[in-house]
Amino acid sequence: MRVLILGGDGYLGWSTAMYFSRRGHEVAVVDNFLRRRMHLERGTDSLTPILSLHERVRVWQSLTGQNMATYIGDLQEWAFVERVFKDFQPETVIHYGEIPSAPYSMIDVHHAVQTHQNNVVGTLHVLFAMRDYAPNAHLVKLGTMGEYGTPNIDIEEGYIEIEHNGRKDTLPFPKQPGSMYHLTKVHDSHNIHFACRIWGLRATDLNQGVVYGIETDETRLDDRLLTRFDYDEAFGTALNRFCVQAVAGIPLTLYGKGNQTRGYLDIRDTLQCVELTTLNPPPAGKMRVFNQFTEQFSVTELAYAVQKAATALGYTVEIAHYENPRIEMEEHYYNAKHTALLDLGLKPHLLSDTLVESMINRVTQFKDRIIEDAIVPRIRWKSGDQMQKVQVVEKLVPSSNGRH
Ligand code: NAD
Ligand code: USQ
């Protein structure tokens, strides 16, 4: 299959490119290195040292004999997108090529507008290019569980059956996203739904939870193939950050009450899910939605899990309650359906099996690269004063068994 991977220099995109290439698919990757430039802007970096895309492709080709084409350019440039689609003629388009950070999108008006333009315009260009040059291709689009927010009812997989004034219909599930970034994903979902209804395209919107893990079967071949791993306040997710903080001896940055609950999955399960989705496309005219995660945890549960695992390795780990820089529900109902990918054959990895080997041990390997100043949160959802550090409210010192 000819598989076009948009955002192929990123955390998930690079891992996916190797995964599909190793399975004999013809892979091309698109990227404009925006993620690397955003780190330059903020003075932060991936914990794992990553080679340039071209160097990684050369290493991949020398180790496996598989070719991988690269297209360097911006999805916001129509002429570029048009050229890629005409030239490569993809059968599947896996779209990771967006700004993925909620905090980055909340820094100020400029970062909010940048995130909206980049994500929404890029995806619109992809949809028009599919309409004009690859109408039978399958779009596998990375959305997010955060599109739904935290409603006080069960979350369905994309659609909900509603009875209203005696009439019934199945409609897109209501969306209440919690950041400017998450909002862009909602806008994308509407645009994709429109393109399927009106132009007869086929698409799967993968509403993914938070991904963790550094290792995949492909990165294990050679450290020069490593993918990025971020832990700074803008691009690091809570679990990545907790692992780095535990190793660096910095109290874990738990925001607010800590009962914010989300869906999580191992990076190897992202690869499985995207492959299962790709091999089982929907019919023309349909936008399918899968909720892509395997386990759900509160941030407090994550902090305790990291504390326990790191304590067993000899680290002393404190947990600090920070005043919450975000506006979000800190206690809420959360029950999201996620059976569609399991029905297609997904075999989940569990956090308890991954945390030490694929995360804390790897973080330890690269601990000299930790930039401590990048960890303390400064970006706030509301205040105009971004420079004042968010304060610690309470520190919890661990007992010998790692519980409090
Ligand atoms: P990432 O930033 O590592 O990868 C995205 C890549 O896309 C980067 O290499 C970036 O340079 C590129 N890119 C962005 N805008 C572009 C443009 N206009 N033109 C060309 N290239 C562009 O992010 P990631 O963590 O790999 O996430 C990939 C996708 O999955 C994102 O859409 C994200 O929203 C979604 N997602 C990620 C997670 C997670 O936990 N990592 C969870 C749910 C959803
Ligand atoms: N949090 C902390 N401490 C931290 C960082 C975050 O307690 O140091 C809390 C946040 O307040 C939030 C929860 O942890 O309640 C999750 O935050 P996160 O930064 O781990 O993840 P999030 O901002 O939701 O974004 C990540 C990815 C994004 C993806 C999303 C999936 O960066 O690309 O879309 O997860 S989901 O959460 O399902 O929307």
Tab-separated table of N, CA and C in Angstrom, residues 94-180:
chain	number	residue	atom	x	y	z
A	94	ILE	N	-2.097	9.089	6.516
A	94	ILE	CA	-2.149	9.104	7.984
A	94	ILE	C	-1.712	10.496	8.424
A	95	HIS	N	-2.640	11.218	9.033
A	95	HIS	CA	-2.433	12.654	9.264
A	95	HIS	C	-2.139	12.953	10.738
A	96	TYR	N	-0.840	13.144	11.016
A	96	TYR	CA	-0.372	13.566	12.342
A	96	TYR	C	0.121	15.013	12.303
A	97	GLY	N	0.108	15.664	11.139
A	97	GLY	CA	0.863	16.896	10.920
A	97	GLY	C	0.227	18.149	11.489
A	98	GLU	N	0.097	18.211	12.807
A	98	GLU	CA	-0.519	19.381	13.450
A	98	GLU	C	0.281	19.770	14.694
A	99	ILE	N	-0.030	20.948	15.230
A	99	ILE	CA	0.534	21.357	16.524
A	99	ILE	C	-0.271	20.612	17.592
A	100	PRO	N	0.392	19.816	18.453
A	100	PRO	CA	-0.378	18.931	19.356
A	100	PRO	C	-0.522	19.407	20.800
A	101	SER	N	-0.172	20.672	21.088
A	101	SER	CA	-0.074	21.046	22.501
A	101	SER	C	-1.174	21.990	22.978
A	102	ALA	N	-1.867	21.572	24.043
A	102	ALA	CA	-2.866	22.441	24.664
A	102	ALA	C	-2.199	23.672	25.300
A	103	PRO	N	-1.159	23.507	26.140
A	103	PRO	CA	-0.564	24.712	26.753
A	103	PRO	C	-0.002	25.687	25.709
A	104	TYR	N	0.682	25.176	24.680
A	104	TYR	CA	1.264	26.066	23.660
A	104	TYR	C	0.160	26.927	23.033
A	105	SER	N	-0.989	26.315	22.802
A	105	SER	CA	-2.085	27.049	22.143
A	105	SER	C	-2.714	28.086	23.057
A	106	MET	N	-2.408	28.021	24.371
A	106	MET	CA	-3.016	28.938	25.343
A	106	MET	C	-2.052	30.027	25.802
A	107	ILE	N	-0.843	30.102	25.188
A	107	ILE	CA	0.144	31.100	25.649
A	107	ILE	C	-0.416	32.513	25.473
A	108	ASP	N	-0.907	32.815	24.281
A	108	ASP	CA	-1.452	34.150	24.002
A	108	ASP	C	-2.203	34.091	22.672
A	109	VAL	N	-2.706	35.236	22.226
A	109	VAL	CA	-3.508	35.266	20.997
A	109	VAL	C	-2.694	34.738	19.808
A	110	HIS	N	-1.396	35.034	19.758
A	110	HIS	CA	-0.588	34.646	18.595
A	110	HIS	C	-0.451	33.121	18.498
A	111	HIS	N	-0.249	32.488	19.645
A	111	HIS	CA	-0.084	31.029	19.629
A	111	HIS	C	-1.420	30.332	19.386
A	112	ALA	N	-2.508	30.949	19.850
A	112	ALA	CA	-3.837	30.382	19.569
A	112	ALA	C	-4.131	30.451	18.069
A	113	VAL	N	-3.850	31.617	17.476
A	113	VAL	CA	-4.122	31.799	16.042
A	113	VAL	C	-3.199	30.888	15.222
A	114	GLN	N	-1.940	30.813	15.624
A	114	GLN	CA	-0.992	29.946	14.904
A	114	GLN	C	-1.497	28.494	14.913
A	115	THR	N	-1.950	28.036	16.089
A	115	THR	CA	-2.401	26.639	16.200
A	115	THR	C	-3.649	26.422	15.337
A	116	HIS	N	-4.580	27.390	15.363
A	116	HIS	CA	-5.788	27.248	14.544
A	116	HIS	C	-5.454	27.256	13.060
A	117	GLN	N	-4.631	28.220	12.636
A	117	GLN	CA	-4.310	28.296	11.204
A	117	GLN	C	-3.598	27.030	10.760
A	118	ASN	N	-2.593	26.649	11.521
A	118	ASN	CA	-1.786	25.491	11.130
A	118	ASN	C	-2.656	24.231	11.012
A	119	ASN	N	-3.440	23.961	12.049
A	119	ASN	CA	-4.169	22.693	12.082
A	119	ASN	C	-5.370	22.695	11.137
A	120	VAL	N	-6.170	23.761	11.189
A	120	VAL	CA	-7.418	23.757	10.407
A	120	VAL	C	-7.128	23.943	8.919
A	121	VAL	N	-6.229	24.882	8.591
A	121	VAL	CA	-5.922	25.119	7.169
A	121	VAL	C	-5.192	23.907	6.574
A	122	GLY	N	-4.241	23.355	7.327
A	122	GLY	CA	-3.517	22.175	6.844
A	122	GLY	C	-4.483	21.044	6.510
A	123	THR	N	-5.419	20.777	7.402
A	123	THR	CA	-6.364	19.676	7.182
A	123	THR	C	-7.315	19.988	6.019
A	124	LEU	N	-7.716	21.246	5.892
A	124	LEU	CA	-8.564	21.611	4.736
A	124	LEU	C	-7.831	21.334	3.425
A	125	HIS	N	-6.535	21.676	3.379
A	125	HIS	CA	-5.754	21.414	2.167
A	125	HIS	C	-5.687	19.917	1.878
A	126	VAL	N	-5.528	19.130	2.925
A	126	VAL	CA	-5.468	17.671	2.740
A	126	VAL	C	-6.808	17.173	2.164
A	127	LEU	N	-7.907	17.690	2.690
A	127	LEU	CA	-9.226	17.241	2.214
A	127	LEU	C	-9.442	17.623	0.736
A	128	PHE	N	-9.072	18.851	0.369
A	128	PHE	CA	-9.236	19.254	-1.033
A	128	PHE	C	-8.306	18.445	-1.942
A	129	ALA	N	-7.079	18.173	-1.470
A	129	ALA	CA	-6.145	17.385	-2.291
A	129	ALA	C	-6.684	15.967	-2.478
A	130	MET	N	-7.300	15.415	-1.441
A	130	MET	CA	-7.899	14.077	-1.584
A	130	MET	C	-9.055	14.133	-2.581
A	131	ARG	N	-9.902	15.151	-2.454
A	131	ARG	CA	-11.035	15.273	-3.383
A	131	ARG	C	-10.549	15.300	-4.824
A	132	ASP	N	-9.465	16.064	-5.070
A	132	ASP	CA	-9.050	16.311	-6.450
A	132	ASP	C	-8.085	15.263	-6.998
A	133	TYR	N	-7.247	14.669	-6.127
A	133	TYR	CA	-6.172	13.794	-6.650
A	133	TYR	C	-6.176	12.382	-6.080
A	134	ALA	N	-6.903	12.123	-4.992
A	134	ALA	CA	-6.882	10.771	-4.406
A	134	ALA	C	-8.252	10.465	-3.787
A	135	PRO	N	-9.339	10.534	-4.585
A	135	PRO	CA	-10.681	10.444	-3.999
A	135	PRO	C	-11.009	9.085	-3.378
A	136	ASN	N	-10.260	8.034	-3.753
A	136	ASN	CA	-10.537	6.719	-3.154
A	136	ASN	C	-9.660	6.413	-1.953
A	137	ALA	N	-8.717	7.298	-1.683
A	137	ALA	CA	-7.801	7.035	-0.558
A	137	ALA	C	-8.565	7.118	0.764
A	138	HIS	N	-7.966	6.544	1.794
A	138	HIS	CA	-8.558	6.545	3.145
A	138	HIS	C	-7.770	7.530	4.007
A	139	LEU	N	-8.470	8.491	4.584
A	139	LEU	CA	-7.820	9.432	5.507
A	139	LEU	C	-7.906	8.873	6.924
A	140	VAL	N	-6.753	8.658	7.540
A	140	VAL	CA	-6.695	8.239	8.941
A	140	VAL	C	-6.193	9.461	9.707
A	141	LYS	N	-7.101	10.129	10.392
A	141	LYS	CA	-6.801	11.443	10.971
A	141	LYS	C	-6.700	11.325	12.486
A	142	LEU	N	-5.620	11.867	13.043
A	142	LEU	CA	-5.477	11.832	14.493
A	142	LEU	C	-6.235	12.986	15.114
A	143	GLY	N	-7.314	12.614	15.791
A	143	GLY	CA	-8.074	13.576	16.602
A	143	GLY	C	-7.692	13.334	18.050
A	144	THR	N	-8.547	13.714	18.971
A	144	THR	CA	-8.183	13.567	20.381
A	144	THR	C	-9.418	13.309	21.243
A	145	MET	N	-9.229	12.533	22.308
A	145	MET	CA	-10.332	12.308	23.250
A	145	MET	C	-10.771	13.629	23.875
A	146	GLY	N	-9.831	14.584	23.934
A	146	GLY	CA	-10.145	15.885	24.524
A	146	GLY	C	-11.183	16.679	23.748
A	147	GLU	N	-11.557	16.219	22.540
A	147	GLU	CA	-12.647	16.898	21.820
A	147	GLU	C	-13.953	16.817	22.626
A	148	TYR	N	-14.148	15.690	23.320
A	148	TYR	CA	-15.413	15.492	24.039
A	148	TYR	C	-15.479	16.290	25.337
A	149	GLY	N	-14.296	16.613	25.914
A	149	GLY	CA	-14.285	17.197	27.254
A	149	GLY	C	-14.653	16.143	28.276
A	150	THR	N	-15.278	16.596	29.384
A	150	THR	CA	-15.631	15.655	30.454
A	150	THR	C	-17.122	15.782	30.773
A	151	PRO	N	-18.008	15.321	29.871
A	151	PRO	CA	-19.452	15.433	30.117
A	151	PRO	C	-19.897	14.480	31.235
A	152	ASN	N	-21.034	14.769	31.802
A	152	ASN	CA	-21.529	13.951	32.918
A	152	ASN	C	-22.336	12.742	32.432
A	153	ILE	N	-22.039	12.286	31.214
A	153	ILE	CA	-22.678	11.081	30.650
A	153	ILE	C	-21.575	10.228	30.008
A	154	ASP	N	-21.888	8.971	29.676
A	154	ASP	CA	-20.915	8.119	28.989
A	154	ASP	C	-20.555	8.747	27.640
A	155	ILE	N	-19.270	8.632	27.268
A	155	ILE	CA	-18.818	9.149	25.970
A	155	ILE	C	-18.879	8.007	24.955
A	156	GLU	N	-19.579	8.233	23.857
A	156	GLU	CA	-19.713	7.210	22.800
A	156	GLU	C	-18.569	7.378	21.797
A	157	GLU	N	-18.488	6.462	20.819
A	157	GLU	CA	-17.414	6.570	19.823
A	157	GLU	C	-17.886	7.451	18.664
A	158	GLY	N	-17.853	8.737	18.889
A	158	GLY	CA	-18.097	9.700	17.813
A	158	GLY	C	-19.539	10.124	17.626
A	159	TYR	N	-20.482	9.200	17.766
A	159	TYR	CA	-21.884	9.506	17.462
A	159	TYR	C	-22.774	9.069	18.624
A	160	ILE	N	-23.911	9.747	18.764
A	160	ILE	CA	-24.853	9.388	19.831
A	160	ILE	C	-26.267	9.342	19.245
A	161	GLU	N	-27.026	8.334	19.685
A	161	GLU	CA	-28.421	8.259	19.231
A	161	GLU	C	-29.256	9.156	20.136
A	162	ILE	N	-29.978	10.095	19.530
A	162	ILE	CA	-30.745	11.070	20.319
A	162	ILE	C	-32.229	10.961	19.977
A	163	GLU	N	-33.076	10.992	21.019
A	163	GLU	CA	-34.517	11.078	20.794
A	163	GLU	C	-34.962	12.457	21.264
A	164	HIS	N	-35.570	13.227	20.378
A	164	HIS	CA	-35.930	14.607	20.717
A	164	HIS	C	-37.328	14.889	20.182
A	165	ASN	N	-38.221	15.285	21.063
A	165	ASN	CA	-39.608	15.579	20.688
A	165	ASN	C	-40.215	14.450	19.851
A	166	GLY	N	-39.910	13.212	20.296
A	166	GLY	CA	-40.536	12.053	19.661
A	166	GLY	C	-39.848	11.583	18.386
A	167	ARG	N	-38.763	12.240	17.943
A	167	ARG	CA	-38.060	11.786	16.736
A	167	ARG	C	-36.649	11.357	17.122
A	168	LYS	N	-36.058	10.411	16.332
A	168	LYS	CA	-34.738	9.870	16.667
A	168	LYS	C	-33.754	10.143	15.553
A	169	ASP	N	-32.487	10.346	15.923
A	169	ASP	CA	-31.426	10.450	14.907
A	169	ASP	C	-30.105	10.060	15.568
A	170	THR	N	-29.127	9.672	14.735
A	170	THR	CA	-27.772	9.432	15.240
A	170	THR	C	-26.925	10.593	14.765
A	171	LEU	N	-26.369	11.341	15.722
A	171	LEU	CA	-25.692	12.610	15.418
A	171	LEU	C	-24.295	12.626	16.037
A	172	PRO	N	-23.408	13.517	15.533
A	172	PRO	CA	-22.090	13.632	16.159
A	172	PRO	C	-22.220	13.905	17.659
A	173	PHE	N	-21.387	13.242	18.453
A	173	PHE	CA	-21.426	13.409	19.916
A	173	PHE	C	-21.074	14.864	20.258
A	174	PRO	N	-21.762	15.478	21.234
A	174	PRO	CA	-21.454	16.880	21.580
A	174	PRO	C	-20.001	17.049	22.032
A	175	LYS	N	-19.425	18.198	21.681
A	175	LYS	CA	-18.011	18.446	21.967
A	175	LYS	C	-17.869	19.634	22.926
A	176	GLN	N	-17.015	19.484	23.948
A	176	GLN	CA	-16.739	20.587	24.890
A	176	GLN	C	-15.245	20.620	25.186
A	177	PRO	N	-14.414	20.950	24.180
A	177	PRO	CA	-12.965	20.881	24.360
A	177	PRO	C	-12.456	21.905	25.371
A	178	GLY	N	-11.270	21.596	25.953
A	178	GLY	CA	-10.766	22.413	27.062
A	178	GLY	C	-9.594	23.324	26.724
A	179	SER	N	-9.213	23.410	25.446
A	179	SER	CA	-8.115	24.331	25.088
A	179	SER	C	-8.284	24.744	23.632
A	180	MET	N	-7.564	25.798	23.247
A	180	MET	CA	-7.587	26.245	21.847
A	180	MET	C	-7.099	25.117	20.921
